[in-house]
Each structure stands twice: as structure tokens, then as C-alpha cells.
PDB file of C-alpha atoms and ligand atoms in Angstrom:
ATOM      1  CA  MET A   1     -67.540  47.164  73.880  1.00 60.00           C
ATOM      2  CA  GLN A   2     -70.200  49.294  72.165  1.00 65.00           C
ATOM      3  CA  SER A   3     -70.487  48.747  68.397  1.00 80.00           C
ATOM      4  CA  LEU A   4     -69.610  52.403  67.758  1.00 82.00           C
ATOM      5  CA  GLU A   5     -66.358  51.940  69.659  1.00 83.00           C
ATOM      6  CA  MET A   6     -65.668  48.762  67.691  1.00 83.00           C
ATOM      7  CA  ASN A   7     -65.907  50.858  64.519  1.00 93.00           C
ATOM      8  CA  TRP A   8     -63.525  53.410  65.964  1.00 94.00           C
ATOM      9  CA  ALA A   9     -60.973  50.692  66.678  1.00 94.00           C
ATOM     10  CA  ALA A  10     -61.489  49.095  63.261  1.00 94.00           C
ATOM     11  CA  VAL A  11     -60.925  52.371  61.407  1.00 95.00           C
ATOM     12  CA  ASP A  12     -57.907  53.113  63.602  1.00 96.00           C
ATOM     13  CA  SER A  13     -56.456  49.729  62.575  1.00 96.00           C
ATOM     14  CA  TYR A  14     -57.395  50.319  58.940  1.00 97.00           C
ATOM     15  CA  ALA A  15     -55.580  53.664  58.793  1.00 97.00           C
ATOM     16  CA  ASN A  16     -52.685  52.222  60.740  1.00 97.00           C
ATOM     17  CA  ASP A  17     -52.315  49.276  58.344  1.00 97.00           C
ATOM     18  CA  LEU A  18     -52.402  51.628  55.346  1.00 98.00           C
ATOM     19  CA  PHE A  19     -50.172  54.450  56.479  1.00 98.00           C
ATOM     20  CA  VAL A  20     -48.040  53.316  59.416  1.00 97.00           C
ATOM     21  CA  PRO A  21     -45.921  50.398  58.260  1.00 95.00           C
ATOM     22  CA  PRO A  22     -44.579  47.956  60.855  1.00 95.00           C
ATOM     23  CA  ASP A  23     -41.460  49.430  62.412  1.00 97.00           C
ATOM     24  CA  ALA A  24     -39.156  47.071  64.318  1.00 98.00           C
ATOM     25  CA  VAL A  25     -37.542  49.897  66.310  1.00 98.00           C
ATOM     26  CA  LEU A  26     -40.846  51.383  67.488  1.00 98.00           C
ATOM     27  CA  GLN A  27     -42.171  47.910  68.330  1.00 98.00           C
ATOM     28  CA  GLU A  28     -39.060  47.076  70.363  1.00 98.00           C
ATOM     29  CA  ILE A  29     -39.414  50.408  72.164  1.00 98.00           C
ATOM     30  CA  LEU A  30     -43.014  49.632  73.136  1.00 98.00           C
ATOM     31  CA  ASP A  31     -41.946  46.140  74.279  1.00 98.00           C
ATOM     32  CA  ARG A  32     -39.193  47.620  76.424  1.00 98.00           C
ATOM     33  CA  CYS A  33     -41.642  50.102  77.969  1.00 98.00           C
ATOM     34  CA  ASP A  34     -43.858  47.148  78.886  1.00 98.00           C
ATOM     35  CA  ARG A  35     -40.999  45.105  80.313  1.00 98.00           C
ATOM     36  CA  GLU A  36     -39.859  48.092  82.380  1.00 98.00           C
ATOM     37  CA  GLY A  37     -43.370  48.441  83.829  1.00 98.00           C
ATOM     38  CA  LEU A  38     -44.224  51.790  82.256  1.00 98.00           C
ATOM     39  CA  PRO A  39     -47.946  52.559  81.910  1.00 98.00           C
ATOM     40  CA  GLN A  40     -49.321  52.009  78.388  1.00 97.00           C
ATOM     41  CA  ILE A  41     -50.383  55.588  77.806  1.00 97.00           C
ATOM     42  CA  GLN A  42     -48.246  56.477  74.794  1.00 98.00           C
ATOM     43  CA  VAL A  43     -49.891  58.165  71.832  1.00 98.00           C
ATOM     44  CA  SER A  44     -51.282  55.622  69.350  1.00 97.00           C
ATOM     45  CA  PRO A  45     -49.223  54.879  66.217  1.00 97.00           C
ATOM     46  CA  ASN A  46     -51.648  56.919  64.082  1.00 97.00           C
ATOM     47  CA  HIS A  47     -51.331  59.837  66.464  1.00 98.00           C
ATOM     48  CA  GLY A  48     -47.547  59.483  66.428  1.00 98.00           C
ATOM     49  CA  ARG A  49     -47.723  59.838  62.664  1.00 98.00           C
ATOM     50  CA  PHE A  50     -50.114  62.792  63.019  1.00 98.00           C
ATOM     51  CA  LEU A  51     -47.704  64.620  65.346  1.00 98.00           C
ATOM     52  CA  GLN A  52     -44.849  63.840  62.978  1.00 98.00           C
ATOM     53  CA  LEU A  53     -46.802  65.249  60.032  1.00 98.00           C
ATOM     54  CA  LEU A  54     -47.519  68.448  61.957  1.00 98.00           C
ATOM     55  CA  ALA A  55     -43.806  68.827  62.771  1.00 98.00           C
ATOM     56  CA  ARG A  56     -42.948  68.324  59.101  1.00 98.00           C
ATOM     57  CA  ILE A  57     -45.649  70.700  57.861  1.00 98.00           C
ATOM     58  CA  ARG A  58     -44.301  73.321  60.278  1.00 98.00           C
ATOM     59  CA  SER A  59     -40.711  72.486  59.161  1.00 98.00           C
ATOM     60  CA  ALA A  60     -39.878  72.371  62.874  1.00 98.00           C
ATOM     61  CA  ARG A  61     -36.167  72.564  63.670  1.00 98.00           C
ATOM     62  CA  SER A  62     -36.617  72.745  67.437  1.00 98.00           C
ATOM     63  CA  ILE A  63     -39.252  70.857  69.397  1.00 99.00           C
ATOM     64  CA  LEU A  64     -40.124  70.866  73.096  1.00 99.00           C
ATOM     65  CA  GLU A  65     -42.034  67.963  74.644  1.00 99.00           C
ATOM     66  CA  ILE A  66     -43.492  67.941  78.152  1.00 99.00           C
ATOM     67  CA  GLY A  67     -44.010  64.334  79.330  1.00 99.00           C
ATOM     68  CA  THR A  68     -41.527  61.842  77.839  1.00 98.00           C
ATOM     69  CA  LEU A  69     -42.591  58.509  79.394  1.00 98.00           C
ATOM     70  CA  GLY A  70     -40.535  55.924  77.409  1.00 98.00           C
ATOM     71  CA  GLY A  71     -39.822  58.261  74.493  1.00 98.00           C
ATOM     72  CA  TYR A  72     -42.369  56.857  72.033  1.00 98.00           C
ATOM     73  CA  SER A  73     -43.959  60.175  70.964  1.00 98.00           C
ATOM     74  CA  THR A  74     -40.475  61.712  71.294  1.00 99.00           C
ATOM     75  CA  ILE A  75     -39.154  59.395  68.584  1.00 98.00           C
ATOM     76  CA  TRP A  76     -42.065  60.058  66.226  1.00 98.00           C
ATOM     77  CA  LEU A  77     -41.441  63.802  66.582  1.00 99.00           C
ATOM     78  CA  ALA A  78     -37.637  63.625  66.454  1.00 99.00           C
ATOM     79  CA  ARG A  79     -37.788  61.665  63.204  1.00 98.00           C
ATOM     80  CA  ALA A  80     -39.394  64.759  61.646  1.00 98.00           C
ATOM     81  CA  LEU A  81     -36.377  66.936  62.469  1.00 98.00           C
ATOM     82  CA  PRO A  82     -33.827  68.014  59.862  1.00 98.00           C
ATOM     83  CA  GLU A  83     -30.164  67.087  60.274  1.00 97.00           C
ATOM     84  CA  LYS A  84     -29.311  69.772  62.831  1.00 97.00           C
ATOM     85  CA  GLY A  85     -32.704  69.753  64.534  1.00 98.00           C
ATOM     86  CA  LYS A  86     -33.121  69.402  68.304  1.00 98.00           C
ATOM     87  CA  LEU A  87     -35.801  68.089  70.628  1.00 99.00           C
ATOM     88  CA  ILE A  88     -35.854  68.620  74.393  1.00 98.00           C
ATOM     89  CA  SER A  89     -38.220  66.385  76.350  1.00 99.00           C
ATOM     90  CA  LEU A  90     -39.094  66.922  80.017  1.00 99.00           C
ATOM     91  CA  GLU A  91     -39.839  63.984  82.346  1.00 98.00           C
ATOM     92  CA  PHE A  92     -40.473  63.891  86.079  1.00 98.00           C
ATOM     93  CA  ASP A  93     -39.661  60.209  86.660  1.00 98.00           C
ATOM     94  CA  SER A  94     -35.976  59.291  86.460  1.00 98.00           C
ATOM     95  CA  HIS A  95     -36.708  55.599  85.750  1.00 98.00           C
ATOM     96  CA  TYR A  96     -38.934  56.535  82.794  1.00 98.00           C
ATOM     97  CA  ALA A  97     -36.306  59.005  81.583  1.00 98.00           C
ATOM     98  CA  GLY A  98     -33.649  56.263  81.683  1.00 98.00           C
ATOM     99  CA  VAL A  99     -35.840  53.930  79.624  1.00 98.00           C
ATOM    100  CA  ALA A 100     -36.528  56.800  77.209  1.00 98.00           C
ATOM    101  CA  ARG A 101     -32.836  57.599  76.770  1.00 98.00           C
ATOM    102  CA  ARG A 102     -32.068  53.977  75.933  1.00 98.00           C
ATOM    103  CA  ASN A 103     -34.994  53.904  73.486  1.00 98.00           C
ATOM    104  CA  ILE A 104     -33.828  57.136  71.840  1.00 98.00           C
ATOM    105  CA  GLU A 105     -30.373  55.610  71.486  1.00 98.00           C
ATOM    106  CA  LEU A 106     -31.852  52.508  69.854  1.00 98.00           C
ATOM    107  CA  ALA A 107     -33.667  54.786  67.408  1.00 98.00           C
ATOM    108  CA  GLY A 108     -30.351  56.481  66.576  1.00 98.00           C
ATOM    109  CA  LEU A 109     -31.595  59.860  67.782  1.00 98.00           C
ATOM    110  CA  SER A 110     -29.337  60.556  70.789  1.00 98.00           C
ATOM    111  CA  ASP A 111     -27.575  63.406  68.982  1.00 98.00           C
ATOM    112  CA  LYS A 112     -30.863  65.239  68.419  1.00 98.00           C
ATOM    113  CA  VAL A 113     -32.795  64.501  71.616  1.00 98.00           C
ATOM    114  CA  GLU A 114     -32.144  65.557  75.184  1.00 98.00           C
ATOM    115  CA  VAL A 115     -34.292  64.232  78.055  1.00 98.00           C
ATOM    116  CA  GLN A 116     -34.295  66.514  81.098  1.00 98.00           C
ATOM    117  CA  VAL A 117     -35.354  64.937  84.383  1.00 98.00           C
ATOM    118  CA  GLY A 118     -37.378  66.946  86.879  1.00 98.00           C
ATOM    119  CA  ASP A 119     -40.746  68.526  87.524  1.00 98.00           C
ATOM    120  CA  ALA A 120     -41.557  70.345  84.284  1.00 98.00           C
ATOM    121  CA  HIS A 121     -42.823  73.348  86.272  1.00 98.00           C
ATOM    122  CA  HIS A 122     -39.284  73.902  87.529  1.00 98.00           C
ATOM    123  CA  THR A 123     -37.523  72.916  84.314  1.00 98.00           C
ATOM    124  CA  LEU A 124     -39.695  75.278  82.251  1.00 98.00           C
ATOM    125  CA  ALA A 125     -39.133  78.194  84.661  1.00 98.00           C
ATOM    126  CA  LYS A 126     -35.397  77.558  84.431  1.00 98.00           C
ATOM    127  CA  MET A 127     -35.534  77.337  80.642  1.00 98.00           C
ATOM    128  CA  VAL A 128     -37.317  80.699  80.458  1.00 98.00           C
ATOM    129  CA  ASP A 129     -34.748  82.261  82.843  1.00 98.00           C
ATOM    130  CA  GLU A 130     -31.898  80.895  80.767  1.00 98.00           C
ATOM    131  CA  GLY A 131     -33.412  82.098  77.478  1.00 98.00           C
ATOM    132  CA  ALA A 132     -33.863  78.575  76.071  1.00 98.00           C
ATOM    133  CA  GLY A 133     -35.568  78.072  72.726  1.00 96.00           C
ATOM    134  CA  PRO A 134     -37.259  79.385  70.774  1.00 98.00           C
ATOM    135  CA  PHE A 135     -39.182  76.249  69.838  1.00 98.00           C
ATOM    136  CA  ASP A 136     -41.058  75.797  66.569  1.00 98.00           C
ATOM    137  CA  MET A 137     -43.340  73.145  68.067  1.00 99.00           C
ATOM    138  CA  VAL A 138     -44.354  72.120  71.583  1.00 99.00           C
ATOM    139  CA  PHE A 139     -46.132  68.881  72.519  1.00 99.00           C
ATOM    140  CA  ILE A 140     -47.751  69.000  75.959  1.00 99.00           C
ATOM    141  CA  ASP A 141     -48.565  65.529  77.336  1.00 98.00           C
ATOM    142  CA  ALA A 142     -47.610  65.481  81.047  1.00 98.00           C
ATOM    143  CA  ASP A 143     -49.856  65.727  84.145  1.00 98.00           C
ATOM    144  CA  LYS A 144     -53.182  67.255  83.105  1.00 98.00           C
ATOM    145  CA  PRO A 145     -53.669  69.474  86.206  1.00 98.00           C
ATOM    146  CA  GLY A 146     -50.312  71.051  85.303  1.00 98.00           C
ATOM    147  CA  TYR A 147     -51.354  72.162  81.791  1.00 98.00           C
ATOM    148  CA  PRO A 148     -52.599  75.649  82.853  1.00 98.00           C
ATOM    149  CA  THR A 149     -49.302  76.385  84.617  1.00 98.00           C
ATOM    150  CA  TYR A 150     -47.269  75.151  81.657  1.00 98.00           C
ATOM    151  CA  LEU A 151     -48.993  77.380  79.090  1.00 98.00           C
ATOM    152  CA  PRO A 152     -47.451  80.793  80.031  1.00 98.00           C
ATOM    153  CA  PHE A 153     -43.954  79.265  80.091  1.00 98.00           C
ATOM    154  CA  VAL A 154     -44.550  77.511  76.789  1.00 98.00           C
ATOM    155  CA  LEU A 155     -45.797  80.741  75.159  1.00 98.00           C
ATOM    156  CA  LYS A 156     -42.585  82.478  76.286  1.00 98.00           C
ATOM    157  CA  LEU A 157     -40.488  79.686  74.772  1.00 98.00           C
ATOM    158  CA  CYS A 158     -42.278  79.699  71.404  1.00 98.00           C
ATOM    159  CA  ALA A 159     -40.820  80.930  68.130  1.00 98.00           C
ATOM    160  CA  ALA A 160     -42.933  83.048  65.763  1.00 97.00           C
ATOM    161  CA  ASN A 161     -45.671  80.892  64.252  1.00 98.00           C
ATOM    162  CA  ALA A 162     -44.973  78.048  66.637  1.00 98.00           C
ATOM    163  CA  LEU A 163     -47.404  75.179  66.885  1.00 98.00           C
ATOM    164  CA  ILE A 164     -48.531  73.925  70.290  1.00 99.00           C
ATOM    165  CA  VAL A 165     -50.282  70.556  70.490  1.00 99.00           C
ATOM    166  CA  ALA A 166     -51.746  69.390  73.799  1.00 99.00           C
ATOM    167  CA  ASP A 167     -52.891  65.785  74.286  1.00 98.00           C
ATOM    168  CA  ASN A 168     -55.883  64.382  76.167  1.00 98.00           C
ATOM    169  CA  ILE A 169     -57.999  67.515  76.050  1.00 98.00           C
ATOM    170  CA  VAL A 170     -61.411  65.941  75.483  1.00 98.00           C
ATOM    171  CA  ARG A 171     -61.339  63.048  77.973  1.00 95.00           C
ATOM    172  CA  ARG A 172     -64.386  61.136  76.716  1.00 95.00           C
ATOM    173  CA  GLY A 173     -66.281  64.388  76.417  1.00 95.00           C
ATOM    174  CA  ALA A 174     -65.742  65.390  80.035  1.00 97.00           C
ATOM    175  CA  ILE A 175     -64.241  68.745  78.990  1.00 97.00           C
ATOM    176  CA  ALA A 176     -67.768  69.833  78.045  1.00 97.00           C
ATOM    177  CA  ASP A 177     -69.363  68.534  81.259  1.00 97.00           C
ATOM    178  CA  PRO A 178     -69.775  71.507  83.596  1.00 95.00           C
ATOM    179  CA  ALA A 179     -70.431  69.137  86.535  1.00 97.00           C
ATOM    180  CA  SER A 180     -67.014  67.464  86.354  1.00 97.00           C
ATOM    181  CA  THR A 181     -64.817  67.878  89.406  1.00 97.00           C
ATOM    182  CA  ASP A 182     -61.959  65.683  88.092  1.00 98.00           C
ATOM    183  CA  PRO A 183     -58.775  67.739  88.509  1.00 98.00           C
ATOM    184  CA  ARG A 184     -57.542  66.450  85.115  1.00 98.00           C
ATOM    185  CA  VAL A 185     -60.695  67.705  83.413  1.00 98.00           C
ATOM    186  CA  LEU A 186     -60.500  71.036  85.241  1.00 98.00           C
ATOM    187  CA  GLY A 187     -56.841  71.274  84.182  1.00 98.00           C
ATOM    188  CA  VAL A 188     -57.390  70.719  80.467  1.00 98.00           C
ATOM    189  CA  ARG A 189     -60.451  72.991  80.511  1.00 98.00           C
ATOM    190  CA  ARG A 190     -58.582  75.848  82.207  1.00 98.00           C
ATOM    191  CA  PHE A 191     -55.704  75.331  79.754  1.00 98.00           C
ATOM    192  CA  SER A 192     -58.092  75.581  76.808  1.00 98.00           C
ATOM    193  CA  GLN A 193     -59.765  78.710  78.221  1.00 98.00           C
ATOM    194  CA  MET A 194     -56.405  80.369  78.783  1.00 98.00           C
ATOM    195  CA  ALA A 195     -55.243  79.471  75.274  1.00 98.00           C
ATOM    196  CA  ALA A 196     -58.455  80.796  73.708  1.00 98.00           C
ATOM    197  CA  GLN A 197     -58.004  84.090  75.560  1.00 98.00           C
ATOM    198  CA  SER A 198     -54.272  84.500  74.854  1.00 98.00           C
ATOM    199  CA  PRO A 199     -53.536  87.335  72.434  1.00 96.00           C
ATOM    200  CA  GLY A 200     -51.923  86.114  69.220  1.00 97.00           C
ATOM    201  CA  VAL A 201     -53.061  82.519  69.703  1.00 98.00           C
ATOM    202  CA  SER A 202     -55.393  80.876  67.174  1.00 98.00           C
ATOM    203  CA  GLY A 203     -56.493  77.375  67.904  1.00 98.00           C
ATOM    204  CA  THR A 204     -59.108  74.729  68.135  1.00 98.00           C
ATOM    205  CA  ILE A 205     -59.845  71.389  69.743  1.00 98.00           C
ATOM    206  CA  LEU A 206     -59.823  68.386  67.439  1.00 98.00           C
ATOM    207  CA  GLN A 207     -61.743  65.380  68.795  1.00 98.00           C
ATOM    208  CA  THR A 208     -60.315  61.951  68.098  1.00 97.00           C
ATOM    209  CA  VAL A 209     -61.682  58.428  68.343  1.00 95.00           C
ATOM    210  CA  GLY A 210     -59.786  55.182  68.044  1.00 90.00           C
ATOM    211  CA  ARG A 211     -58.408  52.323  70.058  1.00 86.00           C
ATOM    212  CA  ARG A 212     -58.099  54.570  73.100  1.00 86.00           C
ATOM    213  CA  GLY A 213     -61.706  55.742  72.859  1.00 92.00           C
ATOM    214  CA  HIS A 214     -62.804  59.361  72.610  1.00 96.00           C
ATOM    215  CA  ASP A 215     -60.253  62.078  73.300  1.00 97.00           C
ATOM    216  CA  GLY A 216     -58.677  64.971  71.434  1.00 98.00           C
ATOM    217  CA  PHE A 217     -55.913  67.473  70.873  1.00 98.00           C
ATOM    218  CA  ALA A 218     -55.796  71.218  71.385  1.00 98.00           C
ATOM    219  CA  ILE A 219     -53.931  72.669  68.402  1.00 98.00           C
ATOM    220  CA  LEU A 220     -52.671  76.225  68.767  1.00 98.00           C
ATOM    221  CA  LEU A 221     -50.781  78.521  66.432  1.00 98.00           C
ATOM    222  CA  VAL A 222     -48.809  81.205  68.240  1.00 98.00           C
ATOM    223  CA  GLU A 223     -48.439  84.275  66.061  1.00 94.00           C
ATOM    224  CA  LYS A 224     -46.076  86.655  67.775  1.00 76.00           C
TER     225      LYS A 224
HETATM  226  N1  SAH B 301     -45.672  61.625  75.502  1.00 50.25           N
HETATM  227  C1  SAH B 301     -45.594  60.218  75.896  1.00 50.25           C
HETATM  228  C2  SAH B 301     -46.571  59.895  77.010  1.00 50.25           C
HETATM  229  C3  SAH B 301     -46.422  60.770  78.224  1.00 50.25           C
HETATM  230  S1  SAH B 301     -47.334  60.140  79.608  1.00 50.25           S
HETATM  231  C4  SAH B 301     -45.903  59.358  74.684  1.00 50.25           C
HETATM  232  O1  SAH B 301     -46.930  59.610  74.031  1.00 50.25           O
HETATM  233  O2  SAH B 301     -45.125  58.448  74.367  1.00 50.25           O
HETATM  234  C5  SAH B 301     -47.145  61.467  80.712  1.00 50.25           C
HETATM  235  C6  SAH B 301     -45.737  61.609  81.305  1.00 50.25           C
HETATM  236  O3  SAH B 301     -45.672  62.840  81.995  1.00 50.25           O
HETATM  237  C7  SAH B 301     -45.385  60.513  82.327  1.00 50.25           C
HETATM  238  O4  SAH B 301     -44.184  59.889  81.958  1.00 50.25           O
HETATM  239  C8  SAH B 301     -45.214  61.270  83.623  1.00 50.25           C
HETATM  240  O5  SAH B 301     -44.197  60.775  84.480  1.00 50.25           O
HETATM  241  C9  SAH B 301     -44.844  62.666  83.117  1.00 50.25           C
HETATM  242  N2  SAH B 301     -45.108  63.730  84.089  1.00 50.25           N
HETATM  243  C10 SAH B 301     -46.149  63.813  84.962  1.00 50.25           C
HETATM  244  N3  SAH B 301     -46.028  64.921  85.709  1.00 50.25           N
HETATM  245  C11 SAH B 301     -44.915  65.569  85.300  1.00 50.25           C
HETATM  246  C12 SAH B 301     -44.265  66.769  85.683  1.00 50.25           C
HETATM  247  N4  SAH B 301     -44.757  67.541  86.648  1.00 50.25           N
HETATM  248  N5  SAH B 301     -43.126  67.105  85.053  1.00 50.25           N
HETATM  249  C13 SAH B 301     -42.621  66.326  84.053  1.00 50.25           C
HETATM  250  N6  SAH B 301     -43.193  65.185  83.647  1.00 50.25           N
HETATM  251  C14 SAH B 301     -44.314  64.805  84.260  1.00 50.25           C
HETATM  252  C1  DHB B 302     -53.550  58.689  80.066  1.00 50.25           C
HETATM  253  C2  DHB B 302     -53.410  58.861  78.692  1.00 50.25           C
HETATM  254  C3  DHB B 302     -52.526  59.771  78.189  1.00 50.25           C
HETATM  255  O1  DHB B 302     -52.395  59.969  76.855  1.00 50.25           O
HETATM  256  C4  DHB B 302     -51.744  60.533  79.044  1.00 50.25           C
HETATM  257  O2  DHB B 302     -50.914  61.435  78.500  1.00 50.25           O
HETATM  258  C5  DHB B 302     -51.852  60.370  80.400  1.00 50.25           C
HETATM  259  C6  DHB B 302     -52.763  59.447  80.924  1.00 50.25           C
HETATM  260  C7  DHB B 302     -54.500  57.698  80.594  1.00 50.25           C
HETATM  261  O3  DHB B 302     -55.169  57.060  79.788  1.00 50.25           O
HETATM  262  O4  DHB B 302     -54.572  57.553  81.810  1.00 50.25           O
HETATM  263 MG1   MG B 303     -51.302  61.721  76.417  1.00 50.25          MG
END
């Protein structure tokens, strides 16, 4: 590992040790995800806290998540909700969704969180048709080539002054590499272009470094 990356990991651990106390429920959830063979691509603990802080700063009462996996980021976000708050999380894989539901139950959040199984493209179209929402915050973290298609649906489902956060936007800097032909890079780049050009959307891209290397979030405020 390069020394720079060692520093990134060390500072990640430092912040984690200071601000993210050991949590037996979250640890058990990560262990279960491992045992069930889920890929280890959850947000880091520090980023879970970051998402939770954003939800609290926004006083979010309704949250939409695209890409549940085992429910790790879901639980960080749902813990920010007030008593009657709701989170809907969309997941393509029914095995992952089952693991997530059991994890959400362990976290005592089953009354606030609903996991909907299916391709998010279809689920989102249905949600728009049915007048679902509006959502105060949306976390986009599913398949990267899908991000550009998700954005128009998400904008329709947003409340006034909603916050949209999209994960894995920077991809080790590849977003700024015009030669990239990786469909994930093209997806997050198109998403970012569309967001930047959407009327009433103010945003930026925040680069992150840490245990997972160099990546970043798109953070968008939807003023409608
Ligand atoms: N947010 C999670 C990690 C999500 S990983 C966390 O931080 O804990 C990305 C997830 O998106 C995977 O579980 C994958 O199955 C799901 N996914 C991929 N394509 C999808 C699609 N078209 N619709 C819904 N979910 C999808
Ligand atoms: C990967 C990481 C992610 O955060 C994600 O949402 C999907 C994939 C990865 O490292 O492959
Ligand atoms: Mg991600």
C-alpha cells in the first residue's frame, strides 16, 4: 500500500475511534452479511455516521434508499428518523433483501423501514405513478450505470429542499478521466452532468479518502 493510502486509513480509523463508538448491533449485522456471502461494499462506519448526520441536519422524516444490500447504510439512516419517520429501501436481490430485513429487525427498526424487492428502475416508476413520497432525503447507492435513469424519478419523488446523496461518484478519480470507457464511470459522470444541469438543483461532489481508497459523494439540494 502507498504511504499516502496508509495515512488515509489511519485517519479513517482515528475519526472512527473518536466519533463512532463500537456498536454490537452494527457489528453483528456486518458479521451476518459476511456469513450470508454478501459482498463487503457497505459504506464505511464514518460514512454511515456522515449520512446519518445529513439526515438529522435535514430533519428528514421520510428517506428513500436505492441499493439496500444487507441494510447497513439503511440502519444508519433509519436511526436518524423521528418516531413516525419512514424509510423505503429498494433492492434487486431477494436474498440480500431477506438478510437486510432480518438485520433491520435486529436493529429494532422494522416499524420504520420497508425493503422493496425488484429492479429499482421498475419500482421507482411505479412509485412515481402511485404518487409515493415526497422524500426529504434520497441515498442512491445501487448499480452505477443505472444512476442517470434513477435521477429523473428521484427528482419527482423529492420534497421541497430535499437532499440527494449519491455514493461512489469519484471512483479513484476516474470520473475526471475523459478516456474511461467503464460503464460505471460513464454512469456516475452522466448522473453528475444531469444533476448539474437540472433546474432547481444545487450540488457538488465531495471527494473522500479512507479505508476504501479514493471515492466521493454527489450531494444535491433540490429546491422546488
Ligand atoms: N447501501 C448499501 C450498499 C449497497 S451495494 C450499504 O452501504 O450498506 C449496491 C446494492 O444495489 C446491491 O445490493 C445490489 O444488489 C443493488 N442493486 C444493483 N442493481 C440494482 C437495481 N437495478 N435495482 C435495485 N437494486 C440494485
Ligand atoms: C462497490 C462499492 C460500493 O460502495 C458500491 O455501492 C458498489 C460497489 C465496489 O467497491 O465494488
Ligand atoms: Mg456504494
